[in-house]
Amino acid sequence: MTSIKILNVTQDSPAANAGIKCFDEIISVNGVEPRDILEYSRLVDADTVEFKIKRQTKLISKTVVRTSETQFIPEPIGLHIESAVFDKIRTCDNKCEFCFIYQLPKQMRKSLYVKDDDFRLSYLYGNFTTLTRFTEFDLNRVIEQNLSPLFVSIHATNPDIRQKMLRNERGASSLIWLSKLLELGIEVHGQIVLCPGINDYEVLEDTLETVFSIYNKLRSVAIVPLGVSKYSRSPNMKPMSSSQACDTLEIISKWQNICSQAFKRKILYGSDELYLIAGVEIPDYNFYEVKEQLENGVGLISNFRESFRANNITPFNVRSGFFQQVDGAPAIGYRAITQSKYNMLQKLETSQDQNTAILTGGYTKEFLSDLLKEVSLDTVGVIEVENRFFGGNIKVSGLMTFSDISRTINENPKFDRYLIPDCALSDGRFIDDFRVEDLPANVEVVTANGLALAKSLGLRN
């Protein structure tokens, strides 16, 4: 029996007026047990909705009646529920050596070790699925409900190499579902995690040629370098060198040009991390024809730079936390724009006498320093938070931990004000399970885009 916990009920909403309460559990909607937020949303899309509710040990029925605020916009029903998936997250049965979950230390909270390969979370959150657990039934549902876009992990198109990378026999054939999705008009964005010595150089050339010849309806494909923590137990997983990153960008550029000439679309993009490893300047904002891969680090820095410079673009809000989808999905879904709740709670009164430091990952230190030089903010410090928690080549700001931030603050005590990006947090917690208020200094959490940083530094209203 499906049980959907209600976390909050909006005051004076139709659900509240019907007597539904916080911590009630939904058993069925209009006689149907919804499997996920997608089915739930369709079931409650009516003027009258019948709920079967479990309240402690009792089963009760509630009828919710709502009116239209306008002719076209129905009144929100007013329920905020615990998760986006009610039956069971479809876990991943691949055993990829490069999976970051295998590179976590032991004894962290259990939710961090959950691997999903669920197409529903791909649609709702932008998670990448390998399609190894995808079925004909899933395909029919995607088409009927137009669950688009989806995000698919490709890694390699050679069946034998893909099977070895995923360490799953179905990895050799599961890209047949990608072909069917594209044939049926579903927008799909792909990802290639590049593992040196495994799917780079000749294998990458073959993969990009196959994208060009067979999967050219893909909206975009991001090529991102492998992240290796000190907890990796695989000797095959090695960080990418600067020269390898340069060679990779040349291969990508070659196939970008081929795709542009043939389809008038670049399709293929290297992640910002590739450019930073290579020591090559990241392209301008207008170079990127898609925005859906920003969360994957494709064009994120150029978007940040343009919005910091007040060039009238929409700044991208990075969703908080690498593992946010595991601990519980908000019903409104991945694409909701959110502002850090800590901006108002933690923000200090600024003055000309305050010394401000921006705490950031190693990959963005130089970039942020150059931005501040453009506006002559020499008094603002940019301090790299060395990631000793994960070690290896982990230098992204989204994986900064409480322990590393605390150490960095203690090593740099002269500042009155420390800024950290909200992408390091998930539900107010760092990945090592501490909260902002536990830090040893006054810290302001800033939404991870250029506009928010400019406002925090007093450059914009």
Short mmCIF file of C-alpha atoms in Angstrom, two decimals:
data_model
loop_
_atom_site.label_atom_id
_atom_site.label_comp_id
_atom_site.label_asym_id
_atom_site.label_seq_id
_atom_site.Cartn_x
_atom_site.Cartn_y
_atom_site.Cartn_z
CA MET A 1 0.00 0.00 0.00
CA THR A 2 1.37 3.38 -1.04
CA SER A 3 1.87 5.86 1.77
CA ILE A 4 2.72 9.50 1.03
CA LYS A 5 3.68 11.63 4.01
CA ILE A 6 2.44 15.22 4.05
CA LEU A 7 5.14 17.57 5.33
CA ASN A 8 3.17 20.81 5.24
CA VAL A 9 -0.33 22.10 4.54
CA THR A 10 -0.69 25.69 3.33
CA GLN A 11 -2.89 27.76 5.62
CA ASP A 12 -6.38 28.52 4.20
CA SER A 13 -5.71 26.28 1.21
CA PRO A 14 -8.37 23.87 -0.14
CA ALA A 15 -6.54 20.97 1.57
CA ALA A 16 -6.47 22.82 4.90
CA ASN A 17 -10.15 23.73 4.57
CA ALA A 18 -10.93 20.05 3.97
CA GLY A 19 -9.26 19.14 7.27
CA ILE A 20 -6.10 17.53 5.96
CA LYS A 21 -3.24 17.98 8.43
CA CYS A 22 0.53 17.97 8.49
CA PHE A 23 1.96 14.44 8.91
CA ASP A 24 -1.18 12.81 7.55
CA GLU A 25 -0.35 10.11 5.02
CA ILE A 26 -2.06 9.88 1.63
CA ILE A 27 -3.18 6.34 0.80
CA SER A 28 -5.04 7.07 -2.43
CA VAL A 29 -6.23 9.94 -4.62
CA ASN A 30 -9.58 9.47 -6.40
CA GLY A 31 -9.31 5.75 -5.62
CA VAL A 32 -5.85 5.43 -7.20
CA GLU A 33 -2.55 4.83 -5.39
CA PRO A 34 -0.13 7.17 -7.21
CA ARG A 35 3.39 5.85 -7.74
CA ASP A 36 5.09 9.24 -7.97
CA ILE A 37 4.61 12.98 -8.11
CA LEU A 38 3.86 12.79 -11.82
CA GLU A 39 0.78 10.60 -11.31
CA TYR A 40 -0.19 12.56 -8.20
CA SER A 41 -0.15 15.84 -10.12
CA ARG A 42 -2.46 14.43 -12.79
CA LEU A 43 -4.87 12.98 -10.19
CA VAL A 44 -5.24 16.23 -8.23
CA ASP A 45 -5.77 18.29 -11.39
CA ALA A 46 -9.52 18.56 -10.80
CA ASP A 47 -11.99 20.80 -9.02
CA THR A 48 -12.95 18.01 -6.59
CA VAL A 49 -10.41 15.50 -5.32
CA GLU A 50 -11.12 12.53 -3.05
CA PHE A 51 -8.33 11.60 -0.63
CA LYS A 52 -8.05 8.52 1.54
CA ILE A 53 -5.89 9.55 4.49
CA LYS A 54 -4.13 7.62 7.24
CA ARG A 55 -3.97 9.63 10.45
CA GLN A 56 -1.97 7.75 13.03
CA THR A 57 -3.84 4.39 13.04
CA LYS A 58 -7.13 5.55 11.49
CA LEU A 59 -8.18 5.63 7.83
CA ILE A 60 -10.35 8.62 6.94
CA SER A 61 -11.71 10.18 3.75
CA LYS A 62 -11.37 13.85 2.83
CA THR A 63 -12.92 15.70 -0.09
CA VAL A 64 -10.94 18.69 -1.31
CA VAL A 65 -12.84 21.27 -3.36
CA ARG A 66 -11.00 24.06 -5.06
CA THR A 67 -11.96 26.93 -7.31
CA SER A 68 -10.19 28.64 -10.17
CA GLU A 69 -8.27 31.79 -9.32
CA THR A 70 -8.72 32.80 -12.93
CA GLN A 71 -10.38 31.18 -15.89
CA PHE A 72 -7.24 29.18 -16.62
CA ILE A 73 -5.26 28.86 -13.35
CA PRO A 74 -6.64 26.46 -10.72
CA GLU A 75 -6.18 27.27 -7.05
CA PRO A 76 -3.19 25.37 -5.59
CA ILE A 77 -4.37 22.42 -3.52
CA GLY A 78 -1.95 23.31 -0.73
CA LEU A 79 -0.16 20.04 0.06
CA HIS A 80 3.61 19.69 0.30
CA ILE A 81 4.66 16.07 0.28
CA GLU A 82 7.81 14.23 1.27
CA SER A 83 9.20 12.77 -1.92
CA ALA A 84 8.86 12.71 -5.68
CA VAL A 85 8.75 8.90 -5.83
CA PHE A 86 6.20 7.06 -3.67
CA ASP A 87 6.60 3.41 -4.62
CA LYS A 88 10.35 2.88 -4.62
CA ILE A 89 13.27 4.64 -6.27
CA ARG A 90 14.52 2.48 -9.10
CA THR A 91 18.03 1.85 -7.91
CA CYS A 92 21.01 1.41 -10.20
CA ASP A 93 22.36 -2.10 -10.74
CA ASN A 94 25.42 -0.87 -12.67
CA LYS A 95 28.75 -1.08 -10.89
CA CYS A 96 30.63 1.71 -12.64
CA GLU A 97 34.14 2.13 -11.26
CA PHE A 98 33.87 5.90 -11.76
CA CYS A 99 30.63 6.24 -9.76
CA PHE A 100 31.21 8.87 -7.08
CA ILE A 101 29.11 6.94 -4.56
CA TYR A 102 31.84 4.27 -4.54
CA GLN A 103 34.29 7.05 -3.67
CA LEU A 104 32.60 8.14 -0.46
CA PRO A 105 34.11 7.44 2.95
CA LYS A 106 32.33 5.03 5.25
CA GLN A 107 29.82 5.89 7.98
CA MET A 108 28.19 8.87 6.30
CA ARG A 109 24.38 9.16 6.34
CA LYS A 110 22.77 6.23 4.57
CA SER A 111 20.92 8.29 1.98
CA LEU A 112 24.22 9.31 0.36
CA TYR A 113 24.92 5.74 -0.69
CA VAL A 114 21.66 5.28 -2.62
CA LYS A 115 22.24 4.92 -6.38
CA ASP A 116 19.29 5.73 -8.59
CA ASP A 117 18.76 4.92 -12.25
CA ASP A 118 15.15 6.09 -12.35
CA PHE A 119 13.89 7.83 -15.49
CA ARG A 120 11.36 9.73 -13.35
CA LEU A 121 14.18 11.41 -11.42
CA SER A 122 15.85 12.14 -14.73
CA TYR A 123 12.78 14.11 -15.77
CA LEU A 124 12.14 15.76 -12.39
CA TYR A 125 15.69 16.50 -11.30
CA GLY A 126 17.94 16.28 -14.32
CA ASN A 127 19.62 13.12 -12.97
CA PHE A 128 21.38 11.06 -15.60
CA THR A 129 20.04 7.55 -16.27
CA THR A 130 21.88 4.79 -18.14
CA LEU A 131 18.56 3.28 -19.37
CA THR A 132 19.72 -0.20 -18.29
CA ARG A 133 16.50 -0.61 -16.28
CA PHE A 134 14.28 1.13 -18.81
CA THR A 135 11.37 -0.90 -20.25
CA GLU A 136 8.73 -0.74 -22.98
CA PHE A 137 6.22 0.24 -20.30
CA ASP A 138 8.47 3.16 -19.31
CA LEU A 139 8.79 4.23 -22.94
CA ASN A 140 5.00 4.27 -23.34
CA ARG A 141 4.63 6.37 -20.20
CA VAL A 142 7.30 8.86 -21.33
CA ILE A 143 5.51 9.30 -24.66
CA GLU A 144 1.97 9.44 -23.27
CA GLN A 145 2.86 12.00 -20.58
CA ASN A 146 5.51 13.80 -22.66
CA LEU A 147 8.17 13.44 -19.97
CA SER A 148 10.69 15.63 -21.71
CA PRO A 149 13.54 16.44 -21.43
CA LEU A 150 15.37 13.37 -20.15
CA PHE A 151 19.07 13.06 -19.32
CA VAL A 152 21.03 9.97 -20.38
CA SER A 153 24.51 8.73 -19.49
CA ILE A 154 26.22 7.54 -22.68
CA HIS A 155 29.93 7.24 -21.74
CA ALA A 156 30.70 5.16 -24.85
CA THR A 157 28.68 3.97 -27.82
CA ASN A 158 30.82 0.90 -28.50
CA PRO A 159 28.67 -1.86 -26.91
CA ASP A 160 31.59 -3.82 -25.46
CA ILE A 161 33.27 -0.78 -23.93
CA ARG A 162 29.99 0.55 -22.53
CA GLN A 163 29.20 -2.83 -20.99
CA LYS A 164 32.64 -2.94 -19.36
CA MET A 165 32.32 0.62 -18.06
CA LEU A 166 28.90 0.00 -16.53
CA ARG A 167 29.89 -3.55 -15.52
CA ASN A 168 26.41 -4.60 -16.56
CA GLU A 169 25.48 -6.84 -19.51
CA ARG A 170 22.50 -4.61 -20.34
CA GLY A 171 24.90 -1.71 -20.86
CA ALA A 172 25.77 -3.13 -24.27
CA SER A 173 22.21 -2.80 -25.58
CA SER A 174 20.41 -0.19 -23.47
CA LEU A 175 21.18 2.67 -25.86
CA ILE A 176 18.48 1.19 -28.11
CA TRP A 177 16.08 3.05 -25.80
CA LEU A 178 17.94 6.28 -26.56
CA SER A 179 17.29 5.71 -30.27
CA LYS A 180 13.60 5.13 -29.63
CA LEU A 181 13.25 8.20 -27.42
CA LEU A 182 14.87 10.37 -30.06
CA GLU A 183 12.80 8.85 -32.88
CA LEU A 184 9.61 9.61 -30.93
CA GLY A 185 10.54 13.26 -30.41
CA ILE A 186 11.61 13.25 -26.76
CA GLU A 187 14.25 15.88 -25.98
CA VAL A 188 17.31 14.15 -24.55
CA HIS A 189 20.56 15.55 -23.16
CA GLY A 190 23.53 13.19 -22.94
CA GLN A 191 26.60 12.90 -20.78
CA ILE A 192 30.00 11.28 -21.27
CA VAL A 193 32.11 10.87 -18.13
CA LEU A 194 35.61 10.70 -19.52
CA CYS A 195 37.91 8.19 -17.81
CA PRO A 196 41.54 8.46 -18.97
CA GLY A 197 42.75 5.28 -20.61
CA ILE A 198 39.25 3.82 -20.90
CA ASN A 199 36.92 5.93 -23.06
CA ASP A 200 39.15 8.80 -24.20
CA TYR A 201 41.08 9.45 -27.46
CA GLU A 202 40.13 6.78 -30.06
CA VAL A 203 37.12 5.61 -28.06
CA LEU A 204 35.91 9.19 -27.66
CA GLU A 205 36.37 9.80 -31.38
CA ASP A 206 34.27 6.71 -32.10
CA THR A 207 31.59 7.81 -29.62
CA LEU A 208 31.31 11.32 -31.05
CA GLU A 209 31.22 9.95 -34.59
CA THR A 210 28.31 7.70 -33.53
CA VAL A 211 26.54 10.65 -31.95
CA PHE A 212 26.98 12.48 -35.26
CA SER A 213 25.76 9.59 -37.43
CA ILE A 214 23.10 7.90 -35.25
CA TYR A 215 22.18 10.02 -32.22
CA ASN A 216 22.27 13.44 -33.87
CA LYS A 217 18.81 14.32 -32.54
CA LEU A 218 20.32 14.66 -29.09
CA ARG A 219 19.80 18.21 -27.88
CA SER A 220 23.24 18.29 -26.28
CA VAL A 221 26.04 16.05 -25.02
CA ALA A 222 28.33 17.11 -22.17
CA ILE A 223 31.82 15.65 -21.92
CA VAL A 224 32.98 15.87 -18.30
CA PRO A 225 36.22 14.61 -16.73
CA LEU A 226 36.29 11.91 -14.10
CA GLY A 227 36.37 13.01 -10.48
CA VAL A 228 38.63 10.86 -8.29
CA SER A 229 38.56 11.05 -4.49
CA LYS A 230 41.15 9.54 -2.17
CA TYR A 231 38.59 6.88 -1.29
CA SER A 232 38.52 5.44 -4.81
CA ARG A 233 39.35 1.75 -4.65
CA SER A 234 39.92 1.33 -8.38
CA PRO A 235 43.47 1.55 -9.79
CA ASN A 236 41.92 2.12 -13.25
CA MET A 237 40.45 5.48 -12.24
CA LYS A 238 43.02 8.22 -12.77
CA PRO A 239 42.63 12.02 -12.81
CA MET A 240 42.92 13.74 -16.17
CA SER A 241 46.16 15.61 -16.86
CA SER A 242 46.37 19.06 -18.41
CA SER A 243 47.67 17.67 -21.71
CA GLN A 244 44.90 15.07 -21.85
CA ALA A 245 42.32 17.80 -21.24
CA CYS A 246 43.81 19.89 -24.09
CA ASP A 247 43.68 16.90 -26.45
CA THR A 248 40.09 16.20 -25.42
CA LEU A 249 39.02 19.77 -26.14
CA GLU A 250 40.59 19.52 -29.61
CA ILE A 251 38.57 16.36 -30.33
CA ILE A 252 35.38 18.00 -29.09
CA SER A 253 36.04 21.12 -31.16
CA LYS A 254 36.56 19.02 -34.27
CA TRP A 255 33.20 17.25 -33.89
CA GLN A 256 31.47 20.47 -32.83
CA ASN A 257 32.43 21.97 -36.18
CA ILE A 258 31.27 18.87 -38.05
CA CYS A 259 27.91 18.94 -36.26
CA SER A 260 27.53 22.68 -36.82
CA GLN A 261 28.08 22.31 -40.54
CA ALA A 262 25.72 19.35 -40.87
CA PHE A 263 22.94 20.23 -38.39
CA LYS A 264 23.46 23.95 -37.61
CA ARG A 265 23.89 22.91 -33.95
CA LYS A 266 27.05 22.26 -31.95
CA ILE A 267 25.44 19.43 -29.90
CA LEU A 268 28.76 18.61 -28.15
CA TYR A 269 30.24 20.60 -25.28
CA GLY A 270 33.17 20.20 -22.94
CA SER A 271 32.46 21.00 -19.30
CA ASP A 272 34.04 24.03 -17.64
CA GLU A 273 36.21 21.65 -15.64
CA LEU A 274 37.89 20.43 -18.83
CA TYR A 275 38.89 23.99 -19.74
CA LEU A 276 40.13 24.68 -16.22
CA ILE A 277 42.25 21.51 -16.14
CA ALA A 278 43.64 22.33 -19.59
CA GLY A 279 44.37 25.94 -18.61
CA VAL A 280 42.36 27.11 -21.62
CA GLU A 281 40.05 30.14 -21.55
CA ILE A 282 36.39 29.22 -21.17
CA PRO A 283 34.25 30.34 -24.14
CA ASP A 284 31.98 33.38 -23.96
CA TYR A 285 28.36 33.13 -22.90
CA ASN A 286 27.03 33.24 -26.47
CA PHE A 287 29.06 30.15 -27.41
CA TYR A 288 26.60 27.91 -25.59
CA GLU A 289 23.40 27.13 -27.46
CA VAL A 290 21.77 25.18 -24.60
CA LYS A 291 21.33 25.92 -20.91
CA GLU A 292 20.10 22.52 -19.73
CA GLN A 293 23.66 21.31 -19.04
CA LEU A 294 24.54 24.20 -16.72
CA GLU A 295 24.00 21.95 -13.70
CA ASN A 296 26.58 19.64 -15.27
CA GLY A 297 29.11 22.47 -15.44
CA VAL A 298 28.71 23.30 -19.14
CA GLY A 299 28.75 27.08 -19.57
CA LEU A 300 28.21 27.67 -15.86
CA ILE A 301 31.24 29.94 -15.47
CA SER A 302 30.35 32.03 -18.53
CA ASN A 303 26.80 32.41 -17.19
CA PHE A 304 28.21 33.43 -13.79
CA ARG A 305 30.57 35.93 -15.41
CA GLU A 306 27.87 37.57 -17.54
CA SER A 307 25.35 37.88 -14.73
CA PHE A 308 28.08 39.31 -12.44
CA ARG A 309 28.82 41.92 -15.11
CA ALA A 310 25.13 42.93 -15.27
CA ASN A 311 24.73 41.95 -18.90
CA ASN A 312 20.98 41.39 -18.54
CA ILE A 313 20.97 37.62 -18.71
CA THR A 314 19.00 35.29 -16.49
CA PRO A 315 21.40 34.00 -13.84
CA PHE A 316 21.43 30.27 -13.26
CA ASN A 317 20.59 29.03 -9.77
CA VAL A 318 22.50 25.86 -8.96
CA ARG A 319 20.33 23.48 -7.00
CA SER A 320 21.70 22.89 -3.53
CA GLY A 321 23.70 19.76 -3.00
CA PHE A 322 25.06 16.95 -5.13
CA PHE A 323 22.88 14.37 -3.37
CA GLN A 324 19.73 16.44 -2.84
CA GLN A 325 17.44 14.06 -4.72
CA VAL A 326 18.13 11.21 -2.29
CA ASP A 327 16.93 12.89 0.90
CA GLY A 328 13.53 13.86 -0.51
CA ALA A 329 12.29 15.74 -3.50
CA PRO A 330 10.16 18.88 -3.29
CA ALA A 331 6.88 18.36 -5.07
CA ILE A 332 7.48 21.35 -7.32
CA GLY A 333 10.38 19.58 -9.00
CA TYR A 334 13.94 20.22 -10.10
CA ARG A 335 13.40 23.25 -12.28
CA ALA A 336 12.01 25.50 -9.55
CA ILE A 337 14.12 28.60 -8.98
CA THR A 338 15.15 28.74 -5.34
CA GLN A 339 16.94 31.34 -3.27
CA SER A 340 19.13 30.38 -0.35
CA LYS A 341 17.13 30.67 2.87
CA TYR A 342 20.38 31.61 4.59
CA ASN A 343 20.72 34.85 2.65
CA MET A 344 18.23 36.51 4.99
CA LEU A 345 19.15 34.58 8.13
CA GLN A 346 22.91 34.93 7.98
CA LYS A 347 23.49 38.18 6.09
CA LEU A 348 25.54 40.75 7.99
CA GLU A 349 25.21 44.50 7.88
CA THR A 350 27.89 45.59 5.45
CA SER A 351 30.17 48.57 5.87
CA GLN A 352 33.23 49.98 4.19
CA ASP A 353 35.35 48.76 7.08
CA GLN A 354 34.42 45.09 6.73
CA ASN A 355 36.90 42.65 5.31
CA THR A 356 35.15 40.10 3.10
CA ALA A 357 36.43 36.71 1.95
CA ILE A 358 34.88 34.46 -0.69
CA LEU A 359 35.46 30.79 0.09
CA THR A 360 35.47 28.65 -3.05
CA GLY A 361 36.72 25.43 -4.60
CA GLY A 362 40.08 25.21 -6.29
CA TYR A 363 38.70 25.27 -9.82
CA THR A 364 37.06 28.70 -9.45
CA LYS A 365 39.58 30.59 -7.31
CA GLU A 366 41.45 32.17 -10.22
CA PHE A 367 38.24 32.89 -12.13
CA LEU A 368 36.67 34.74 -9.17
CA SER A 369 39.90 36.65 -8.51
CA ASP A 370 39.90 37.88 -12.13
CA LEU A 371 36.24 38.98 -11.83
CA LEU A 372 37.02 41.05 -8.74
CA LYS A 373 39.96 42.69 -10.50
CA GLU A 374 37.57 43.86 -13.24
CA VAL A 375 35.63 45.89 -10.67
CA SER A 376 38.71 46.87 -8.60
CA LEU A 377 37.59 45.06 -5.45
CA ASP A 378 41.08 44.51 -4.17
CA THR A 379 39.93 44.39 -0.54
CA VAL A 380 37.87 41.22 -1.07
CA GLY A 381 39.81 38.02 -0.58
CA VAL A 382 39.26 34.87 -2.63
CA ILE A 383 40.37 31.83 -0.64
CA GLU A 384 40.55 28.28 -1.93
CA VAL A 385 39.01 25.66 0.33
CA GLU A 386 41.35 22.73 -0.21
CA ASN A 387 39.23 19.59 -0.23
CA ARG A 388 41.08 17.36 2.21
CA PHE A 389 37.87 15.52 3.07
CA PHE A 390 37.68 13.88 -0.36
CA GLY A 391 41.22 14.52 -1.57
CA GLY A 392 42.17 13.38 -5.07
CA ASN A 393 41.26 15.88 -7.78
CA ILE A 394 38.03 17.05 -6.11
CA LYS A 395 38.05 20.85 -6.43
CA VAL A 396 34.44 21.77 -7.18
CA SER A 397 32.66 24.18 -4.84
CA GLY A 398 29.60 21.94 -4.61
CA LEU A 399 31.58 19.34 -2.67
CA MET A 400 33.14 21.70 -0.12
CA THR A 401 32.64 20.24 3.35
CA PHE A 402 32.06 21.70 6.79
CA SER A 403 35.39 20.35 8.04
CA ASP A 404 37.38 21.93 5.19
CA ILE A 405 35.52 25.26 5.40
CA SER A 406 36.02 25.39 9.18
CA ARG A 407 39.75 24.73 8.80
CA THR A 408 40.05 27.39 6.09
CA ILE A 409 38.27 30.00 8.24
CA ASN A 410 40.53 29.22 11.21
CA GLU A 411 43.60 29.56 8.96
CA ASN A 412 42.33 32.93 7.66
CA PRO A 413 40.88 34.66 10.74
CA LYS A 414 41.41 38.29 9.69
CA PHE A 415 38.12 38.58 7.80
CA ASP A 416 34.88 39.92 9.25
CA ARG A 417 32.66 38.29 6.67
CA TYR A 418 32.86 34.99 4.79
CA LEU A 419 30.78 34.11 1.73
CA ILE A 420 30.10 30.53 0.65
CA PRO A 421 27.94 29.28 -2.26
CA ASP A 422 24.67 27.50 -1.50
CA CYS A 423 25.59 24.67 -3.89
CA ALA A 424 27.68 23.21 -1.04
CA LEU A 425 24.50 22.65 0.96
CA SER A 426 21.59 20.24 0.74
CA ASP A 427 18.64 21.05 2.99
CA GLY A 428 20.94 23.26 5.06
CA ARG A 429 23.55 20.55 5.59
CA PHE A 430 27.02 20.07 4.20
CA ILE A 431 27.80 16.64 2.81
CA ASP A 432 29.62 15.76 6.07
CA ASP A 433 26.34 16.41 7.91
CA PHE A 434 27.04 19.70 9.71
CA ARG A 435 25.10 22.94 9.33
CA VAL A 436 26.07 26.50 8.51
CA GLU A 437 25.40 27.70 12.03
CA ASP A 438 28.07 25.30 13.32
CA LEU A 439 30.83 27.14 11.44
CA PRO A 440 33.35 29.07 13.60
CA ALA A 441 32.57 32.51 12.12
CA ASN A 442 29.80 34.67 10.71
CA VAL A 443 29.06 33.22 7.30
CA GLU A 444 26.74 34.40 4.55
CA VAL A 445 25.42 31.77 2.16
CA VAL A 446 25.06 33.24 -1.32
CA THR A 447 23.06 31.81 -4.19
CA ALA A 448 25.60 30.36 -6.62
CA ASN A 449 25.33 32.82 -9.49
CA GLY A 450 27.06 36.03 -10.51
CA LEU A 451 24.13 38.34 -9.82
CA ALA A 452 23.78 37.11 -6.22
CA LEU A 453 27.51 37.55 -5.59
CA ALA A 454 27.48 41.06 -7.06
CA LYS A 455 24.60 41.98 -4.72
CA SER A 456 26.39 40.48 -1.71
CA LEU A 457 29.44 42.61 -2.51
CA GLY A 458 27.35 45.77 -2.81
CA LEU A 459 27.83 46.12 -6.57
CA ARG A 460 24.13 45.76 -7.43
CA ASN A 461 20.89 46.65 -5.77
#
